[in-house]
XYZ file of C-alpha atoms in Angstrom:
438
model
C 58.993 86.692 1.253
C 56.966 89.814 0.568
C 53.917 90.050 2.790
C 50.727 89.724 0.696
C 47.062 89.718 1.401
C 45.863 86.234 2.078
C 43.059 84.518 0.229
C 41.825 81.437 1.913
C 44.919 81.429 4.053
C 47.362 81.406 1.096
C 49.087 84.540 -0.204
C 48.905 85.291 -3.916
C 52.666 84.763 -4.253
C 52.552 81.598 -2.133
C 49.848 80.118 -4.354
C 52.230 80.289 -7.327
C 54.445 77.815 -5.516
C 51.903 75.083 -6.213
C 51.433 75.992 -9.861
C 53.412 74.292 -12.655
C 56.612 76.280 -13.207
C 57.657 77.456 -16.653
C 60.979 75.816 -17.384
C 62.905 77.028 -20.468
C 66.166 75.410 -21.544
C 68.406 77.925 -23.272
C 70.672 75.107 -24.474
C 69.292 72.299 -26.640
C 70.504 70.780 -29.911
C 69.104 69.388 -33.097
C 70.736 67.074 -35.614
C 68.663 66.869 -38.840
C 69.743 64.042 -41.087
C 71.576 65.172 -44.206
C 69.714 63.059 -46.739
C 66.309 62.433 -45.177
C 65.754 65.876 -43.629
C 67.989 68.476 -45.288
C 68.345 67.374 -48.921
C 64.768 68.456 -49.786
C 65.763 72.054 -48.878
C 68.845 72.089 -51.112
C 68.688 74.460 -54.159
C 68.468 72.410 -57.359
C 71.655 73.870 -58.754
C 73.559 72.575 -55.651
C 72.214 69.040 -55.533
C 75.354 67.603 -57.094
C 77.535 69.348 -54.494
C 75.194 68.260 -51.715
C 75.232 64.601 -52.733
C 79.032 64.606 -52.986
C 79.261 66.134 -49.529
C 76.750 63.649 -48.125
C 78.723 60.709 -49.520
C 81.869 61.972 -47.883
C 80.009 62.630 -44.610
C 78.643 59.064 -44.665
C 82.132 57.570 -45.012
C 83.498 59.740 -42.208
C 80.505 58.980 -40.014
C 81.414 55.304 -40.034
C 84.990 56.182 -38.975
C 83.810 58.515 -36.196
C 81.332 55.963 -34.932
C 84.168 53.514 -34.469
C 85.928 55.776 -31.972
C 82.812 57.282 -30.378
C 81.015 54.139 -29.309
C 80.168 55.767 -25.984
C 77.769 58.072 -27.884
C 76.212 55.298 -29.952
C 75.705 53.126 -26.882
C 74.234 55.926 -24.791
C 70.421 55.911 -24.497
C 70.195 59.456 -25.835
C 71.552 58.429 -29.222
C 68.343 56.588 -30.002
C 65.826 59.419 -29.410
C 64.221 60.641 -32.621
C 64.104 64.032 -30.903
C 67.404 64.800 -32.659
C 65.387 65.581 -35.801
C 61.670 64.928 -35.147
C 59.575 67.682 -33.536
C 56.908 65.433 -31.990
C 59.506 63.156 -30.425
C 61.456 66.137 -29.116
C 58.355 67.595 -27.514
C 57.588 64.238 -25.844
C 61.115 64.323 -24.385
C 60.536 67.887 -23.185
C 57.216 66.826 -21.608
C 58.921 63.998 -19.786
C 61.469 66.430 -18.342
C 58.926 69.149 -17.552
C 60.529 71.565 -20.027
C 58.120 74.013 -21.705
C 60.470 75.331 -24.389
C 64.007 75.089 -25.644
C 66.495 77.226 -27.616
C 67.692 75.034 -30.497
C 71.310 74.993 -31.706
C 72.724 72.643 -34.290
C 75.017 69.818 -33.163
C 73.130 66.932 -31.575
C 75.830 64.282 -31.045
C 74.239 62.099 -33.688
C 77.085 62.575 -36.202
C 75.035 64.792 -38.530
C 77.124 67.748 -39.773
C 76.055 71.072 -41.152
C 75.629 70.860 -44.925
C 78.985 71.817 -46.452
C 80.458 72.413 -43.026
C 83.913 71.380 -41.870
C 84.232 67.853 -40.628
C 86.631 69.073 -37.919
C 84.830 71.044 -35.162
C 86.119 74.594 -35.073
C 87.784 74.521 -38.469
C 86.569 76.999 -41.108
C 84.525 75.677 -44.002
C 86.381 74.582 -47.077
C 84.138 76.825 -49.271
C 82.473 79.887 -47.776
C 80.131 80.030 -50.763
C 78.898 76.471 -50.146
C 78.877 77.019 -46.354
C 76.446 79.930 -46.834
C 74.231 77.654 -48.892
C 74.428 75.097 -46.082
C 73.275 77.661 -43.564
C 70.301 78.504 -45.776
C 69.424 74.825 -46.111
C 69.547 74.301 -42.358
C 67.668 77.541 -41.544
C 64.852 76.636 -43.911
C 64.513 73.187 -42.374
C 64.556 74.756 -38.893
C 61.832 77.243 -39.819
C 59.517 74.332 -40.725
C 60.599 72.455 -37.580
C 59.884 75.446 -35.352
C 56.501 76.044 -37.020
C 55.217 72.766 -35.591
C 55.342 74.265 -32.068
C 56.311 77.961 -32.346
C 55.822 78.710 -28.670
C 58.028 75.841 -27.597
C 60.761 75.715 -30.265
C 63.082 78.724 -30.162
C 65.095 78.571 -33.369
C 68.715 79.828 -33.695
C 69.535 81.131 -37.154
C 73.007 80.595 -38.593
C 74.430 83.424 -40.699
C 77.415 83.846 -43.039
C 79.230 86.197 -40.664
C 82.251 86.564 -42.947
C 79.977 88.676 -45.226
C 78.112 91.338 -43.239
C 75.656 92.270 -46.029
C 74.800 88.588 -46.633
C 74.488 88.028 -42.868
C 72.017 90.913 -42.628
C 69.973 89.534 -45.533
C 69.808 86.091 -43.951
C 69.060 87.648 -40.541
C 66.039 89.407 -42.045
C 64.846 86.180 -43.666
C 65.115 83.972 -40.574
C 63.416 86.619 -38.390
C 60.581 87.078 -40.846
C 60.080 83.292 -40.878
C 59.916 82.711 -37.135
C 63.437 82.223 -35.813
C 64.200 84.310 -32.712
C 67.951 84.021 -32.085
C 71.225 84.708 -33.898
C 74.063 82.227 -33.573
C 77.047 84.473 -32.694
C 80.401 82.828 -33.421
C 83.291 83.121 -31.026
C 85.752 85.726 -32.333
C 88.924 84.206 -33.655
C 91.731 85.907 -35.617
C 91.233 85.746 -39.341
C 87.738 84.209 -39.352
C 85.563 87.309 -39.392
C 85.845 91.070 -39.031
C 86.528 92.027 -35.371
C 83.341 92.850 -33.534
C 84.454 96.379 -32.590
C 84.707 97.391 -36.244
C 82.195 100.111 -37.251
C 81.160 98.135 -40.344
C 79.143 95.903 -37.963
C 76.846 98.758 -36.901
C 74.144 98.016 -39.533
C 74.113 94.406 -38.275
C 73.772 95.450 -34.621
C 70.985 97.816 -35.633
C 69.077 95.029 -37.370
C 69.452 92.723 -34.356
C 68.252 95.449 -32.024
C 65.350 96.474 -34.190
C 64.160 92.849 -34.595
C 64.912 92.035 -30.906
C 67.069 89.077 -31.818
C 69.623 88.207 -29.127
C 73.138 87.177 -30.060
C 74.029 83.858 -28.548
C 77.504 82.350 -28.403
C 77.547 78.628 -27.655
C 80.799 77.396 -26.114
C 82.887 74.866 -27.968
C 85.070 76.678 -30.519
C 88.637 76.931 -29.354
C 91.565 78.881 -30.728
C 93.335 78.592 -34.072
C 95.860 76.162 -32.601
C 96.360 72.431 -32.714
C 96.094 70.826 -29.283
C 98.276 67.816 -28.568
C 99.394 65.537 -25.792
C 97.325 63.987 -23.014
C 96.466 67.542 -21.921
C 94.888 68.419 -25.292
C 91.288 68.203 -24.147
C 92.024 70.100 -20.930
C 93.586 72.935 -22.900
C 90.687 73.015 -25.374
C 88.177 72.956 -22.527
C 89.709 75.987 -20.857
C 90.063 77.998 -24.041
C 86.756 77.067 -25.671
C 84.770 77.147 -22.433
C 86.071 80.485 -21.202
C 88.354 82.788 -23.126
C 87.135 82.424 -26.709
C 83.491 81.938 -25.738
C 83.490 85.000 -23.470
C 85.569 87.123 -25.788
C 82.676 88.914 -27.468
C 81.742 90.399 -24.081
C 84.740 92.733 -23.898
C 84.912 93.383 -27.637
C 81.344 94.665 -27.662
C 81.694 96.595 -24.428
C 85.072 98.242 -25.161
C 83.996 98.761 -28.751
C 81.122 100.909 -27.532
C 78.548 98.615 -29.158
C 76.265 98.416 -26.124
C 76.545 102.173 -25.641
C 75.347 102.770 -29.175
C 72.851 99.922 -29.214
C 71.447 99.795 -25.702
C 68.779 97.220 -26.587
C 71.209 94.667 -27.983
C 71.466 91.422 -25.987
C 74.389 88.943 -25.827
C 74.177 85.538 -24.198
C 77.052 83.124 -23.626
C 75.525 79.677 -23.184
C 76.667 76.342 -21.733
C 78.981 78.250 -19.443
C 79.242 76.591 -16.050
C 81.304 78.353 -13.422
C 81.150 81.592 -11.520
C 82.782 83.678 -14.280
C 80.345 86.559 -14.553
C 81.226 88.651 -11.460
C 84.944 88.117 -11.863
C 84.907 89.217 -15.500
C 82.817 92.319 -14.600
C 85.432 93.338 -11.986
C 88.279 92.655 -14.415
C 86.766 94.762 -17.169
C 85.948 97.574 -14.723
C 89.570 97.562 -13.562
C 90.795 97.837 -17.122
C 88.350 100.633 -17.953
C 89.230 102.592 -14.768
C 92.867 102.819 -15.853
C 91.798 105.293 -18.507
C 90.105 107.660 -16.039
C 93.330 109.162 -14.715
C 94.198 110.722 -18.077
C 90.758 111.766 -19.288
C 91.988 114.209 -21.879
C 94.383 111.747 -23.465
C 91.758 108.956 -23.362
C 88.756 111.103 -24.310
C 87.937 109.148 -27.502
C 87.786 105.858 -25.632
C 85.800 107.234 -22.685
C 83.368 108.914 -25.054
C 82.773 105.529 -26.685
C 82.541 103.727 -23.325
C 81.333 106.285 -20.738
C 80.079 103.723 -18.189
C 81.852 101.030 -16.221
C 81.752 97.702 -18.151
C 79.863 96.069 -15.294
C 76.879 98.312 -16.070
C 76.752 97.030 -19.626
C 77.122 93.442 -18.437
C 74.178 93.815 -16.071
C 72.078 95.374 -18.825
C 73.142 93.601 -22.013
C 74.963 90.343 -21.201
C 73.366 87.097 -20.050
C 74.668 83.610 -19.298
C 73.169 80.283 -20.137
C 74.182 78.180 -17.146
C 73.626 74.686 -18.476
C 73.449 72.115 -15.697
C 74.367 74.810 -13.175
C 75.502 73.800 -9.736
C 73.895 75.028 -6.474
C 77.010 77.075 -5.814
C 76.780 78.878 -9.139
C 73.136 79.947 -8.765
C 73.730 81.024 -5.203
C 76.664 83.127 -6.387
C 74.380 84.793 -8.931
C 72.126 85.908 -6.093
C 75.016 87.023 -3.881
C 76.588 89.100 -6.676
C 73.354 90.556 -7.969
C 73.097 88.962 -11.436
C 70.172 86.634 -10.823
C 68.335 88.414 -13.673
C 71.201 87.521 -16.069
C 71.307 83.789 -15.340
C 69.280 81.260 -17.322
C 69.217 77.503 -17.169
C 69.924 74.890 -19.830
C 69.517 71.109 -20.120
C 71.921 70.617 -23.074
C 69.344 68.226 -24.578
C 70.075 65.622 -25.908
C 73.829 65.663 -25.224
C 75.128 62.922 -22.984
C 76.687 65.509 -20.644
C 73.342 67.242 -20.159
C 70.445 66.617 -17.802
C 68.256 64.628 -20.193
C 68.435 60.839 -20.001
C 66.304 58.889 -22.494
C 64.163 56.522 -20.372
C 63.739 54.082 -23.291
C 60.284 53.027 -22.055
C 61.535 52.296 -18.558
C 60.034 53.818 -15.455
C 63.089 55.769 -14.317
C 62.524 59.274 -12.946
C 63.410 62.276 -15.099
C 67.013 63.264 -14.480
C 66.220 66.837 -15.505
C 63.541 67.160 -12.838
C 65.959 65.790 -10.247
C 68.730 68.072 -11.462
C 66.519 71.141 -11.156
C 65.812 70.230 -7.550
C 69.499 69.614 -6.837
C 70.457 73.015 -8.253
C 67.658 75.303 -7.075
C 66.268 73.796 -3.858
C 67.830 76.401 -1.579
C 66.741 79.521 -3.489
C 63.663 81.659 -2.875
C 60.641 81.014 -5.179
C 60.807 84.299 -7.139
C 64.498 83.691 -7.883
C 63.825 80.138 -9.021
C 61.097 81.301 -11.340
C 63.407 83.890 -12.867
C 66.309 81.561 -13.426
C 64.485 78.505 -14.774
C 62.116 80.380 -17.068
C 61.197 84.016 -16.630
C 64.587 85.445 -17.572
C 64.535 83.428 -20.819
C 61.007 84.598 -21.533
C 62.143 88.208 -21.281
C 65.374 87.725 -23.247
C 63.832 85.867 -26.159
C 60.414 87.560 -26.232
C 58.402 84.390 -25.487
C 54.723 84.168 -24.657
C 54.369 83.706 -20.944
C 50.667 82.869 -21.187
C 51.174 80.158 -23.827
C 54.136 78.624 -21.947
C 52.123 78.560 -18.705
C 49.476 76.542 -20.555
C 52.181 74.142 -21.717
C 53.647 73.883 -18.225
C 50.208 73.002 -16.829
C 49.576 70.450 -19.577
C 52.875 68.607 -19.087
C 52.726 68.732 -15.253
C 55.943 70.700 -15.054
C 57.484 70.763 -11.583
C 56.061 73.207 -9.060
C 58.189 75.536 -7.001
C 57.446 73.323 -3.984
C 58.791 70.335 -5.877
C 61.902 72.163 -7.066
C 62.586 73.302 -3.483
C 62.499 69.696 -2.238
C 66.074 68.352 -1.888
C 66.703 65.121 -3.790
C 67.399 61.690 -2.489
C 70.596 60.765 -4.341
C 69.441 57.192 -4.342
C 66.762 58.164 -6.873
C 69.306 59.299 -9.483
C 69.176 56.686 -12.246
C 72.263 54.861 -13.438
C 73.632 56.536 -16.559
C 72.769 60.074 -15.419
C 75.438 62.642 -16.250
C 77.732 63.696 -13.432
C 77.504 67.240 -14.825
C 73.853 67.397 -13.793
C 74.643 66.972 -10.119
C 77.725 69.112 -9.488
C 77.600 70.588 -5.999
C 80.403 73.177 -5.924
C 82.198 75.519 -8.223
C 84.266 72.822 -9.806
C 83.685 69.611 -7.905
C 81.426 66.693 -8.702
C 79.115 64.781 -6.384
């Protein structure tokens, strides 16, 4: 630790170890109810379409519930934090979380208005889907306004229409949302991200300092079958398709032209960042031997891809393992790594206490993951990196951390007693190695 002048026997840096730590989750989810929460935001000329969609969603919800009883029976299903700001903040307080980035999809069977009922499938009507995004964004704006320093809203845009996406981007930014949902690139869905027609969109994101965030979960345009179906989808949605924008934006010269643009891939466990940087550097270096022949490409991408990754690309390491955060330090990307709770998903670190006196699983999970790191690194990964990426107010979040008795660095650096982990806690929250569970 850096030597500092002592005041009363405690260095200025050391004294921070006993102060409440700002914890920001870059991965949380909301599930506003179609009728109770979203219908009031529906344009009057679309009410008939909305009600028809809601009726269909209600029938399908009953079917889904019959095969997803594990979600209904899980304590997290009952938290009103899916759709209620005050309840959500109470859950954050319990976990010691100062702020959270809010995506849609809360495991409470509430779909996007006019969205596909099959995850990953395109909407049946792009026109209605765009209306659905507007409905949700307008609800989210009001939701965020109840605690603008703590709720970090993710705007959803009609990316199949760049001009419309820019118009909605401007609206959500001007009304308090800070993040752009950035869909995984799949053939036929939207214009490839290296296409120059996207440049006005990148320029708007850069000017308004709105990071692009891809949340894992959308797999390829294939139908998965057999007992291996979920394993195949997990690999493709959790790695290839979710990471795909990284090389499309780098090799497309986007980060060279728009140096202030930020891309985050979130809910991405694993030590994928350094390996991908090396792989992209190796591909880029192949063009160096024939500079004249490859001049157009090298003019577009004059730097090794790893430089762009360390400047423009970030990862949201939801329920990261000790191994993964230690690898971030070893490979020099501790300023790229952020932490996520995946609230209120059952695989995340939040466990609804339901009025019982069980300890917060999130607070235990933070200790399990970060206890071996140095204090400045912990502060960066659990909060400071997110503050910088999303342009949050450090002073306001410090006030929140103090008010909710967020964990101190000393507490986070205290290894956990596994006997304190409550029954029902997600195994994901206490992974020890790169792939193993403990």
